[in-house]
mmCIF file of C-alpha atoms in Angstrom:
data_model
loop_
_atom_site.group_PDB
_atom_site.id
_atom_site.type_symbol
_atom_site.label_atom_id
_atom_site.label_comp_id
_atom_site.label_asym_id
_atom_site.label_seq_id
_atom_site.Cartn_x
_atom_site.Cartn_y
_atom_site.Cartn_z
ATOM 1 C CA MET A 1 6.765 18.615 38.732
ATOM 2 C CA SER A 2 7.052 15.554 36.502
ATOM 3 C CA ILE A 3 9.484 12.680 36.899
ATOM 4 C CA ARG A 4 11.138 11.433 33.714
ATOM 5 C CA TYR A 5 12.330 7.918 32.986
ATOM 6 C CA LYS A 6 14.628 7.436 30.017
ATOM 7 C CA ILE A 7 14.468 4.062 28.280
ATOM 8 C CA THR A 8 17.147 3.017 25.790
ATOM 9 C CA THR A 9 17.604 -0.068 23.645
ATOM 10 C CA TRP A 10 20.993 -0.862 22.119
ATOM 11 C CA ASN A 11 22.336 -3.811 20.156
ATOM 12 C CA ILE A 12 25.984 -3.827 21.262
ATOM 13 C CA GLU A 13 27.670 -5.912 18.581
ATOM 14 C CA TRP A 14 28.963 -9.218 20.001
ATOM 15 C CA LEU A 15 29.283 -7.866 23.533
ATOM 16 C CA ASP A 16 29.595 -11.446 24.800
ATOM 17 C CA LYS A 17 32.715 -12.007 22.706
ATOM 18 C CA LEU A 18 34.168 -8.678 23.816
ATOM 19 C CA VAL A 19 33.651 -9.385 27.512
ATOM 20 C CA ARG A 20 34.915 -12.961 27.407
ATOM 21 C CA SER A 21 38.044 -12.050 25.451
ATOM 22 C CA PHE A 22 39.449 -10.428 28.586
ATOM 23 C CA ASN A 23 39.337 -13.836 30.328
ATOM 24 C CA ASP A 24 40.908 -15.720 27.401
ATOM 25 C CA PRO A 25 44.597 -16.585 27.993
ATOM 26 C CA ALA A 26 45.116 -16.438 24.227
ATOM 27 C CA THR A 27 44.230 -12.736 24.124
ATOM 28 C CA THR A 28 47.458 -10.758 23.867
ATOM 29 C CA ALA A 29 48.130 -7.658 25.952
ATOM 30 C CA THR A 30 48.035 -5.498 22.822
ATOM 31 C CA HIS A 31 44.664 -6.905 21.799
ATOM 32 C CA LYS A 32 43.293 -6.468 25.313
ATOM 33 C CA GLN A 33 44.286 -2.824 25.129
ATOM 34 C CA ARG A 34 42.278 -2.425 21.902
ATOM 35 C CA LEU A 35 39.326 -4.261 23.441
ATOM 36 C CA GLN A 36 39.466 -2.040 26.527
ATOM 37 C CA HIS A 37 39.444 1.022 24.269
ATOM 38 C CA ARG A 38 36.221 -0.181 22.645
ATOM 39 C CA LEU A 39 34.682 -1.159 25.989
ATOM 40 C CA ASN A 40 35.469 2.279 27.421
ATOM 41 C CA GLY A 41 33.718 3.821 24.428
ATOM 42 C CA ILE A 42 30.618 1.679 25.071
ATOM 43 C CA TYR A 43 30.595 2.767 28.711
ATOM 44 C CA GLN A 44 30.971 6.393 27.606
ATOM 45 C CA VAL A 45 27.915 6.145 25.342
ATOM 46 C CA ILE A 46 25.786 4.600 28.077
ATOM 47 C CA ASN A 47 26.893 7.133 30.684
ATOM 48 C CA GLU A 48 26.215 10.075 28.348
ATOM 49 C CA ILE A 49 22.786 8.773 27.323
ATOM 50 C CA ALA A 50 22.153 8.114 31.032
ATOM 51 C CA PRO A 51 19.166 5.790 30.639
ATOM 52 C CA ASP A 52 17.150 4.763 33.662
ATOM 53 C CA ILE A 53 16.399 1.475 31.887
ATOM 54 C CA LEU A 54 18.716 -0.019 29.262
ATOM 55 C CA CYS A 55 17.735 -3.015 27.145
ATOM 56 C CA ILE A 56 20.834 -4.668 25.678
ATOM 57 C CA THR A 57 20.692 -7.083 22.774
ATOM 58 C CA GLU A 58 23.707 -9.158 21.748
ATOM 59 C CA GLY A 59 24.523 -9.061 25.457
ATOM 60 C CA PRO A 60 26.716 -11.619 27.256
ATOM 61 C CA ALA A 61 25.454 -15.186 27.541
ATOM 62 C CA GLY A 62 24.891 -16.034 31.194
ATOM 63 C CA GLU A 63 24.904 -14.122 34.438
ATOM 64 C CA SER A 64 28.671 -14.099 34.954
ATOM 65 C CA GLY A 65 29.167 -12.305 31.649
ATOM 66 C CA ILE A 66 26.631 -9.572 32.357
ATOM 67 C CA ASP A 67 28.064 -9.171 35.872
ATOM 68 C CA GLN A 68 31.503 -8.591 34.374
ATOM 69 C CA PHE A 69 30.120 -5.964 32.013
ATOM 70 C CA VAL A 70 28.028 -4.149 34.638
ATOM 71 C CA SER A 71 31.051 -3.954 36.962
ATOM 72 C CA GLY A 72 32.218 -1.100 34.724
ATOM 73 C CA LEU A 73 28.921 0.786 35.059
ATOM 74 C CA PRO A 74 28.604 2.130 38.610
ATOM 75 C CA GLY A 75 25.020 2.932 39.488
ATOM 76 C CA TYR A 76 23.447 0.157 37.367
ATOM 77 C CA SER A 77 22.267 -3.358 38.113
ATOM 78 C CA ALA A 78 21.379 -6.218 35.774
ATOM 79 C CA ILE A 79 17.943 -7.634 36.544
ATOM 80 C CA LYS A 80 18.178 -11.411 36.900
ATOM 81 C CA ARG A 81 15.780 -14.294 37.254
ATOM 82 C CA LEU A 82 14.991 -16.122 40.441
ATOM 83 C CA ALA A 83 16.819 -19.397 40.952
ATOM 84 C CA GLY A 84 15.345 -22.147 38.785
ATOM 85 C CA ASP A 85 13.666 -19.806 36.290
ATOM 86 C CA SER A 86 15.410 -20.325 32.949
ATOM 87 C CA TYR A 87 16.152 -17.418 30.611
ATOM 88 C CA HIS A 88 15.287 -19.645 27.618
ATOM 89 C CA GLN A 89 17.933 -17.964 25.468
ATOM 90 C CA LYS A 90 20.212 -19.874 23.127
ATOM 91 C CA GLY A 91 23.555 -18.954 21.633
ATOM 92 C CA GLN A 92 25.938 -16.223 22.718
ATOM 93 C CA GLN A 93 23.732 -13.135 22.216
ATOM 94 C CA TRP A 94 21.389 -12.646 25.153
ATOM 95 C CA ILE A 95 18.843 -9.973 26.046
ATOM 96 C CA TRP A 96 19.437 -8.104 29.296
ATOM 97 C CA PHE A 97 17.810 -5.237 31.163
ATOM 98 C CA LEU A 98 19.998 -2.884 33.173
ATOM 99 C CA VAL A 99 18.341 -0.384 35.503
ATOM 100 C CA THR A 100 19.635 2.313 37.804
ATOM 101 C CA ASN A 101 20.182 1.193 41.355
ATOM 102 C CA ALA A 102 17.368 3.500 42.461
ATOM 103 C CA LEU A 103 14.902 1.497 40.350
ATOM 104 C CA THR A 104 16.262 -1.957 41.162
ATOM 105 C CA PRO A 105 13.860 -2.601 44.094
ATOM 106 C CA ALA A 106 10.918 -1.952 41.737
ATOM 107 C CA ALA A 107 12.189 -4.249 38.966
ATOM 108 C CA SER A 108 11.781 -7.950 38.239
ATOM 109 C CA LEU A 109 11.595 -10.297 35.246
ATOM 110 C CA LEU A 110 8.311 -11.937 34.284
ATOM 111 C CA PRO A 111 8.579 -15.724 34.775
ATOM 112 C CA ILE A 112 8.969 -17.503 31.454
ATOM 113 C CA GLN A 113 6.166 -19.890 32.443
ATOM 114 C CA VAL A 114 3.726 -16.972 32.543
ATOM 115 C CA TRP A 115 4.679 -16.007 28.979
ATOM 116 C CA HIS A 116 4.165 -19.563 27.774
ATOM 117 C CA GLU A 117 0.791 -19.901 29.476
ATOM 118 C CA TYR A 118 -0.448 -16.603 28.021
ATOM 119 C CA THR A 119 0.714 -17.322 24.464
ATOM 120 C CA GLU A 120 -0.446 -20.950 24.656
ATOM 121 C CA LEU A 121 -4.029 -19.667 24.799
ATOM 122 C CA ALA A 122 -3.648 -18.274 21.272
ATOM 123 C CA SER A 123 -1.465 -20.969 19.719
ATOM 124 C CA PRO A 124 -1.823 -24.276 21.591
ATOM 125 C CA VAL A 125 0.963 -26.807 21.145
ATOM 126 C CA SER A 126 0.458 -29.744 23.463
ATOM 127 C CA GLU A 127 3.925 -31.244 23.168
ATOM 128 C CA HIS A 128 5.828 -28.152 24.291
ATOM 129 C CA LYS A 129 4.570 -24.724 25.277
ATOM 130 C CA SER A 130 7.617 -22.857 23.952
ATOM 131 C CA ARG A 131 7.019 -23.934 20.330
ATOM 132 C CA TRP A 132 4.222 -23.196 17.911
ATOM 133 C CA PRO A 133 3.045 -24.626 14.568
ATOM 134 C CA VAL A 134 4.023 -22.978 11.277
ATOM 135 C CA TYR A 135 3.183 -23.804 7.683
ATOM 136 C CA TRP A 136 5.435 -23.002 4.738
ATOM 137 C CA TRP A 137 3.927 -21.421 1.650
ATOM 138 C CA GLY A 138 1.809 -23.929 -0.271
ATOM 139 C CA GLN A 139 2.272 -26.737 2.259
ATOM 140 C CA ILE A 140 -0.128 -28.297 4.740
ATOM 141 C CA ASP A 141 2.413 -30.287 6.756
ATOM 142 C CA THR A 142 3.019 -28.848 10.212
ATOM 143 C CA ALA A 143 6.458 -27.609 11.175
ATOM 144 C CA TYR A 144 7.375 -26.037 14.529
ATOM 145 C CA HIS A 145 9.292 -22.949 15.499
ATOM 146 C CA ALA A 146 10.378 -21.271 18.740
ATOM 147 C CA HIS A 147 12.230 -18.186 19.882
ATOM 148 C CA TYR A 148 15.980 -18.662 19.613
ATOM 149 C CA ARG A 149 16.403 -15.736 22.003
ATOM 150 C CA HIS A 150 13.286 -15.758 24.123
ATOM 151 C CA PRO A 151 11.815 -12.298 24.830
ATOM 152 C CA GLN A 152 12.564 -11.032 28.318
ATOM 153 C CA VAL A 153 9.918 -8.959 30.104
ATOM 154 C CA LEU A 154 11.013 -6.381 32.659
ATOM 155 C CA VAL A 155 8.248 -5.544 35.129
ATOM 156 C CA LEU A 156 8.537 -2.170 36.867
ATOM 157 C CA MET A 157 6.176 -1.042 39.613
ATOM 158 C CA LEU A 158 6.265 2.764 39.559
ATOM 159 C CA ASN A 159 4.036 4.402 42.174
ATOM 160 C CA GLY A 160 1.480 1.645 41.872
ATOM 161 C CA ILE A 161 1.565 1.524 38.048
ATOM 162 C CA ARG A 162 2.683 -1.729 36.445
ATOM 163 C CA LEU A 163 4.942 -1.032 33.458
ATOM 164 C CA GLU A 164 6.017 -3.965 31.292
ATOM 165 C CA LEU A 165 8.961 -3.695 28.924
ATOM 166 C CA ILE A 166 9.355 -6.535 26.429
ATOM 167 C CA GLY A 167 12.916 -6.888 25.170
ATOM 168 C CA GLY A 168 13.216 -8.767 21.886
ATOM 169 C CA HIS A 169 15.945 -9.801 19.472
ATOM 170 C CA PHE A 170 14.380 -11.765 16.669
ATOM 171 C CA LYS A 171 16.768 -14.262 15.105
ATOM 172 C CA SER A 172 18.339 -12.855 11.960
ATOM 173 C CA LYS A 173 18.348 -15.351 9.109
ATOM 174 C CA LEU A 174 21.097 -14.996 6.522
ATOM 175 C CA THR A 175 20.337 -17.227 3.560
ATOM 176 C CA THR A 176 23.309 -19.406 2.626
ATOM 177 C CA THR A 177 21.462 -21.706 0.225
ATOM 178 C CA GLY A 178 21.515 -20.988 -3.515
ATOM 179 C CA SER A 179 21.750 -17.480 -4.965
ATOM 180 C CA PHE A 180 19.097 -14.860 -5.626
ATOM 181 C CA ALA A 181 20.965 -13.520 -8.658
ATOM 182 C CA SER A 182 21.844 -16.911 -10.174
ATOM 183 C CA SER A 183 20.927 -17.631 -13.804
ATOM 184 C CA ASP A 184 20.285 -21.214 -12.701
ATOM 185 C CA PRO A 185 16.545 -21.290 -11.829
ATOM 186 C CA GLU A 186 17.026 -24.054 -9.252
ATOM 187 C CA ARG A 187 19.715 -22.124 -7.357
ATOM 188 C CA ARG A 188 17.517 -19.024 -7.447
ATOM 189 C CA ARG A 189 14.492 -21.055 -6.305
ATOM 190 C CA ALA A 190 16.490 -22.543 -3.402
ATOM 191 C CA TYR A 191 17.510 -19.080 -2.203
ATOM 192 C CA ILE A 192 13.999 -17.640 -2.413
ATOM 193 C CA GLU A 193 12.393 -20.626 -0.676
ATOM 194 C CA ALA A 194 14.912 -20.531 2.176
ATOM 195 C CA THR A 195 14.561 -16.753 2.545
ATOM 196 C CA VAL A 196 10.761 -16.886 2.602
ATOM 197 C CA GLN A 197 10.860 -19.681 5.201
ATOM 198 C CA ASN A 198 13.170 -17.587 7.357
ATOM 199 C CA ARG A 199 10.874 -14.585 7.032
ATOM 200 C CA ILE A 200 7.900 -16.721 8.043
ATOM 201 C CA LYS A 201 9.820 -17.765 11.164
ATOM 202 C CA LEU A 202 10.553 -14.123 11.999
ATOM 203 C CA GLY A 203 6.910 -13.216 11.384
ATOM 204 C CA THR A 204 5.715 -15.888 13.789
ATOM 205 C CA GLU A 205 8.170 -14.695 16.452
ATOM 206 C CA ALA A 206 6.585 -11.246 16.194
ATOM 207 C CA GLN A 207 3.111 -12.820 16.295
ATOM 208 C CA ASN A 208 4.015 -14.734 19.441
ATOM 209 C CA VAL A 209 4.916 -11.441 21.137
ATOM 210 C CA ARG A 210 1.603 -10.059 19.935
ATOM 211 C CA TYR A 211 -0.212 -13.025 21.522
ATOM 212 C CA TYR A 212 1.285 -12.068 24.887
ATOM 213 C CA ILE A 213 0.184 -8.442 24.470
ATOM 214 C CA ASP A 214 -3.331 -9.474 23.405
ATOM 215 C CA GLN A 215 -3.651 -11.657 26.496
ATOM 216 C CA ARG A 216 -2.757 -8.698 28.703
ATOM 217 C CA PHE A 217 -5.616 -6.780 27.057
ATOM 218 C CA ARG A 218 -7.948 -9.607 28.102
ATOM 219 C CA GLN A 219 -6.951 -8.930 31.703
ATOM 220 C CA GLU A 220 -7.190 -5.136 31.868
ATOM 221 C CA PRO A 221 -8.431 -2.467 29.453
ATOM 222 C CA SER A 222 -5.256 -0.373 29.191
ATOM 223 C CA PRO A 223 -2.029 -2.205 30.085
ATOM 224 C CA ALA A 224 1.153 -0.112 29.955
ATOM 225 C CA ILE A 225 3.501 -2.132 27.731
ATOM 226 C CA LEU A 226 6.573 -1.243 25.696
ATOM 227 C CA VAL A 227 8.236 -3.467 23.099
ATOM 228 C CA MET A 228 11.870 -2.799 22.222
ATOM 229 C CA GLY A 229 14.993 -4.298 20.763
ATOM 230 C CA ASP A 230 16.538 -5.449 17.512
ATOM 231 C CA LEU A 231 13.686 -6.713 15.351
ATOM 232 C CA ASN A 232 15.588 -8.228 12.424
ATOM 233 C CA ASP A 233 13.817 -8.553 9.093
ATOM 234 C CA GLY A 234 16.296 -10.390 6.837
ATOM 235 C CA PRO A 235 17.795 -9.577 3.418
ATOM 236 C CA GLY A 236 15.843 -7.788 0.712
ATOM 237 C CA LYS A 237 13.109 -6.751 3.134
ATOM 238 C CA GLU A 238 10.891 -4.692 0.828
ATOM 239 C CA LEU A 239 11.684 -6.750 -2.270
ATOM 240 C CA ILE A 240 10.750 -10.042 -0.587
ATOM 241 C CA GLU A 241 7.593 -8.465 0.857
ATOM 242 C CA ARG A 242 6.491 -7.034 -2.493
ATOM 243 C CA GLN A 243 7.139 -10.176 -4.512
ATOM 244 C CA PHE A 244 6.664 -13.124 -2.149
ATOM 245 C CA MET A 245 5.403 -12.298 1.353
ATOM 246 C CA PHE A 246 2.904 -9.417 1.048
ATOM 247 C CA PHE A 247 3.241 -8.468 4.722
ATOM 248 C CA ASP A 248 6.002 -7.228 6.996
ATOM 249 C CA LEU A 249 7.163 -8.150 10.462
ATOM 250 C CA LEU A 250 6.264 -4.917 12.248
ATOM 251 C CA ASN A 251 2.644 -5.153 11.124
ATOM 252 C CA ASN A 252 2.424 -8.537 12.841
ATOM 253 C CA LEU A 253 3.731 -6.964 16.017
ATOM 254 C CA GLN A 254 1.954 -3.602 16.042
ATOM 255 C CA GLY A 255 -1.523 -5.075 15.678
ATOM 256 C CA ASP A 256 -4.660 -4.207 13.767
ATOM 257 C CA VAL A 257 -5.384 -0.509 13.194
ATOM 258 C CA PHE A 258 -9.082 -1.385 13.286
ATOM 259 C CA GLU A 259 -8.545 -2.302 16.950
ATOM 260 C CA ALA A 260 -6.892 1.028 17.633
ATOM 261 C CA GLY A 261 -6.961 0.630 21.396
ATOM 262 C CA LYS A 262 -4.554 -2.305 21.099
ATOM 263 C CA PHE A 263 -2.352 -0.819 18.380
ATOM 264 C CA LEU A 264 1.283 -0.082 19.289
ATOM 265 C CA ASN A 265 2.576 3.439 18.707
ATOM 266 C CA HIS A 266 6.194 3.917 17.637
ATOM 267 C CA ALA A 267 8.592 6.115 19.614
ATOM 268 C CA LEU A 268 10.107 7.445 16.366
ATOM 269 C CA PHE A 269 6.887 8.200 14.445
ATOM 270 C CA ASP A 270 7.509 11.972 14.795
ATOM 271 C CA TYR A 271 11.312 11.793 14.518
ATOM 272 C CA PRO A 272 12.904 13.337 11.372
ATOM 273 C CA GLY A 273 12.917 10.758 8.573
ATOM 274 C CA ASP A 274 16.520 11.347 7.492
ATOM 275 C CA LEU A 275 17.682 10.517 11.034
ATOM 276 C CA ASN A 276 15.321 7.594 11.480
ATOM 277 C CA TRP A 277 17.822 4.734 11.085
ATOM 278 C CA THR A 278 20.018 2.573 13.304
ATOM 279 C CA VAL A 279 22.156 0.480 10.907
ATOM 280 C CA TYR A 280 23.969 1.077 7.624
ATOM 281 C CA PHE A 281 23.615 -2.031 5.502
ATOM 282 C CA LYS A 282 24.054 -2.444 1.752
ATOM 283 C CA ASP A 283 21.576 -5.109 0.692
ATOM 284 C CA ALA A 284 23.166 -7.617 -1.664
ATOM 285 C CA ILE A 285 19.910 -8.716 -3.278
ATOM 286 C CA ASP A 286 18.280 -5.282 -3.444
ATOM 287 C CA PRO A 287 21.084 -2.801 -4.268
ATOM 288 C CA GLY A 288 18.581 0.024 -4.774
ATOM 289 C CA ARG A 289 17.356 -0.211 -1.204
ATOM 290 C CA ASN A 290 18.209 2.709 1.070
ATOM 291 C CA PRO A 291 21.160 1.406 3.164
ATOM 292 C CA TYR A 292 20.130 3.519 6.166
ATOM 293 C CA ILE A 293 17.745 1.087 7.868
ATOM 294 C CA LEU A 294 15.722 1.194 11.069
ATOM 295 C CA LEU A 295 16.118 -2.200 12.766
ATOM 296 C CA ASP A 296 15.925 -1.145 16.412
ATOM 297 C CA HIS A 297 12.562 -0.075 17.758
ATOM 298 C CA ILE A 298 10.613 1.114 20.778
ATOM 299 C CA MET A 299 6.832 0.750 20.572
ATOM 300 C CA PHE A 300 4.155 1.137 23.214
ATOM 301 C CA THR A 301 0.480 0.730 23.998
ATOM 302 C CA GLN A 302 -2.057 3.542 23.791
ATOM 303 C CA ALA A 303 -2.319 3.864 27.575
ATOM 304 C CA LEU A 304 1.039 5.667 27.469
ATOM 305 C CA VAL A 305 -0.232 8.451 25.187
ATOM 306 C CA ARG A 306 -3.943 8.831 25.988
ATOM 307 C CA GLY A 307 -3.692 10.200 29.520
ATOM 308 C CA GLN A 308 -5.208 7.050 30.996
ATOM 309 C CA ILE A 309 -2.396 6.586 33.513
ATOM 310 C CA PRO A 310 0.131 8.936 35.167
ATOM 311 C CA LEU A 311 2.943 7.558 32.956
ATOM 312 C CA GLN A 312 2.890 9.315 29.572
ATOM 313 C CA ILE A 313 5.078 9.520 26.461
ATOM 314 C CA GLN A 314 4.937 13.054 25.111
ATOM 315 C CA PRO A 315 5.430 14.111 21.458
ATOM 316 C CA HIS A 316 9.046 13.972 20.269
ATOM 317 C CA ALA A 317 10.050 11.767 23.202
ATOM 318 C CA GLY A 318 11.931 9.299 20.997
ATOM 319 C CA LYS A 319 15.273 9.640 19.257
ATOM 320 C CA VAL A 320 18.190 7.737 17.772
ATOM 321 C CA GLU A 321 21.303 8.647 19.759
ATOM 322 C CA HIS A 322 23.380 9.602 16.711
ATOM 323 C CA GLU A 323 25.349 12.480 18.239
ATOM 324 C CA ILE A 324 26.551 10.616 21.316
ATOM 325 C CA PHE A 325 27.293 7.468 19.312
ATOM 326 C CA ASP A 326 29.199 9.247 16.523
ATOM 327 C CA ARG A 327 31.366 11.275 18.885
ATOM 328 C CA ALA A 328 32.381 8.260 20.961
ATOM 329 C CA ASN A 329 32.871 6.131 17.853
ATOM 330 C CA ALA A 330 35.112 8.783 16.266
ATOM 331 C CA MET A 331 37.450 8.598 19.254
ATOM 332 C CA LEU A 332 38.127 4.877 18.711
ATOM 333 C CA GLY A 333 40.096 5.041 15.467
ATOM 334 C CA SER A 334 42.305 2.080 14.538
ATOM 335 C CA GLY A 335 39.528 0.346 12.599
ATOM 336 C CA LEU A 336 37.427 -0.191 15.731
ATOM 337 C CA ARG A 337 33.721 0.536 16.071
ATOM 338 C CA LEU A 338 31.423 0.593 19.054
ATOM 339 C CA SER A 339 28.703 -1.454 17.350
ATOM 340 C CA ASP A 340 26.970 -1.925 14.027
ATOM 341 C CA HIS A 341 23.739 -0.617 15.626
ATOM 342 C CA ARG A 342 22.950 2.756 17.199
ATOM 343 C CA PRO A 343 20.982 3.201 20.425
ATOM 344 C CA VAL A 344 17.341 4.298 20.415
ATOM 345 C CA SER A 345 15.843 6.152 23.389
ATOM 346 C CA CYS A 346 12.411 7.220 24.590
ATOM 347 C CA VAL A 347 11.403 9.284 27.617
ATOM 348 C CA ILE A 348 8.388 8.477 29.793
ATOM 349 C CA SER A 349 7.084 11.291 31.998
ATOM 350 C CA GLN A 350 5.240 10.666 35.230
ATOM 351 C CA VAL A 351 2.681 13.431 35.471
ATOM 352 C CA SER A 352 0.465 14.372 38.393
#
């Protein structure tokens, strides 16, 4: 008999703001009632999906916020860092892992210092380990970039197997400088330059995650690693790639197909294409782009599909949770919505 572990990633739109509004004296009773209606819908989705491990992006900033949210989810615990180990996350949209209480004793978060030491080997920056050098197109001057929301790594020890789950939320970059459609060439140039710079930043965030994964492959031949979360790509994704960038973010993260043993598979590679989306977004600079976009991903190393370890991801194990999301969202009414993103799930089977 096999044991199944369900893993879900969900960007819950501005969950921090939702949770903290209940503590705000300025929030009226009527508004609190509307907020509670939305929060109940979020809980309903999570309980119906019933993940064993849930990665939340746009989660509450700080431990008190996630504690308040998890208080409405009996049977789950938020995995926290040991005292003195910083989360290295900025802003009000944090990454959190929730696990069932049964798995809590097996779960911990990788110390941030370990991440920095591993990625430092590939991209040394003497002044500060959390930043790395970047170079804008056509320039030789060194700039520096860092994760705005540092990836969080959940470590699970399952019957002697070390499973690492990397939760990411790359910083979305909305360009506010100039205009892509402007007839003024300088305004158009300003927009394109800012957008390309932002895409370079996103690309290097993905590459930094890849550096961590590559270092794990220097330590053992077949590490069991999953990467998940909201991997933003910015406006005009395909248009900017075709005309200015010539590469995309996921390629940076997935690796080189010519090193197939290190290449990351995608949980949705065999999922029906017309269902393979998590956000509906009309792109202002590329109106012909399909507005049904896949921004939320679960990827994993080959060890989880090649029979090398007892933990295996079988065909058709991944899905976007459209049915559960749509039904709960339909019950909200009144102009409310659960989130602008839909959850993505993947099942890992422990086989004998």
